[in-house]
Every structure is written in structure tokens, then in C-alpha cells.
């Protein structure tokens, strides 16, 4: 009998501590595929005592998993690396509107989902990346590729390397172009890109940069942070690659270079919404914002953050003009863009 009582007491203590441990664990589903983020998570745990349990997948995988799990999903925070995917998660009802004076004050409205009538935003961007152009200095002049429009110019026939049209980074670029040029001109432009390809799309952005350095193509499209990684590398082969490459931030004389975001949301069925908001607010702190720049070569979204990553300054020649359309519109254009890609045969 006594033994039984003791066991019960132990069981009660165990279950009580299990509950408090569960409260202090934050479940994050993340598409951020960057090893330098590890420091962000450990610092958050150090500051708050909240442990992080992370599931890594790509944007599409995370959205599919959330849908499949429904109300049983353990996810608290969702981190995605593309504006259109964040928008998709929003319209599929996978996030809960989040009210935070801290985030409202820190994050420009250009980089947020549309606020609901009661003032909550479905998602926030925490860092930006530019979709830029690199070219072979030996065969291409900067003025041949200093706009997105020029990439489709017949003068650049057979020179372009670009990853699959259906990849979120390209879908979002094309969605932005549609916002700037209109639907009809965008389809003509996409056909021009297909006509100018040096090869059928394959690989990621870094593969496109390497293909220029290897002479397989003369022009490539890449997210800025992949190029910054190569710029910061000490390897001789990377230094040789950079000697050969010119860099363009397109459309400096018109609407500016296309920006995408990486951002976050609170999951619809979050069991720890308070800690989820705490984590997202942490991502907007000056230290975390500087880490996006210094660790993963992204630009902070908050103003007046100081960081020491020189590659970001060097690559843009000390700064650049970026487009100012709300990133949410990129998502709204995706279905039409995908249809155009099918029509022009952009795989
Ligand atoms: Fe990426």
C-alpha cells in the first residue's frame, strides 16, 4: 500500500514536470536551410529558457505537413523562405493572425501579410534577399544585363542559366515582374527567357553561378546570399570564380531589384502561441537581425541595424534600390505565372 502511494506521488510529480517541460518547448517547422541559424536558436533558448524542437523541410513540405496534421499538429512557429509560400499558408488557413505591438513597430508593412479586420497580421518577414544577376565579364557587358527585361533580349540568346521556373524563388520573381509589366508583357518576357537559355534548367542557384564560372553559360540568376557565400569563401576555386564574375542588381533606373523575404507565422493550432510570439519578436531584435546579415548574408528588415558583413556592401556597390511593392502581391500572381510557364514551356 505504501509503495503504491509513493509510486503515485512520483507519477504525479513526473506528470507535473512533463507539463511544464512541454510548456517550455517550442515546436518550429522551418524551411530555413542555413547552418548559421543554429546560433539564433541557441541564443533564444539561453535568453528565455524555452527549448526549441525543430522539424526541417522545404516550404511546400511544411505546408503539406500542416494540412495533413490539422488540429493535431504540434507546430507552434512556421518559418518559410518565400513570400508567396507565406501567402499560400495564409490563404489556406494554416496560420493564426498574430497581434504584436513589437512586430508592428519593427517590421515595415511591405514585408507583412495583410492585416485582418481586428488588426492581426498572418505573417511577418524577418530578412530579405535580392534576386540578382551574375555574368561572365569576358563575354558580357554590364549594360547587356542591367535589367530583368534584358535577360529576355534576343541579343542574349543561348547565354542564360536559371533554375526551374517552378521553384518558389523564380515564381516570386516572375510574380513581381507581372506586377511591374502586366500579364501580357510578362508572358512575352518569359518566352524570351526560355529562348535565351544555355541549357534546360537544373540545379539550385549556386549551380547557376558555377555554370557561368565554368563557361557553360554567360549569364545567371541567383539569390544574393548564395553569391555572398562564395564571396566570403577563402577557397582558391571560389576566389577564381569571383574574379570571372560581374554582378548586377537589376533595374536600378526603374522599379528596383526584386526582393523576396524569409518570414514566420504562428501555426493555426499552436499549443504554445505565447512562446511562438515571443520567438518571432526575438527574430526582430537588433541582435537577431544582425545575425541574418552576418550569418546568412541576408538583409535585415528592421531599420538601423548595424552588421559587419562586408560582402553585402561590396556586392551591391554600397547599396541598391529595391522594389517597393508589398511582397504579398507576389503570392496573388502565382497561379497566373504558373499558367504562363506552362504555355511558354519554362520547366
Ligand atoms: Fe535558398
Coordinates of C-alpha atoms and ligand atoms in Angstrom, one line a residue, residues 33-34 169 225-226, ligand 1:
X33 CA 18.2 25.7 -44.8
X34 CA 21.1 27.6 -43.3
X169 CA 12.3 31.9 -55.8
X225 CA 23.0 35.2 -50.3
X226 CA 24.3 32.3 -52.4
Ligands
LIG1 FE1 17.8 29.3 -50.5

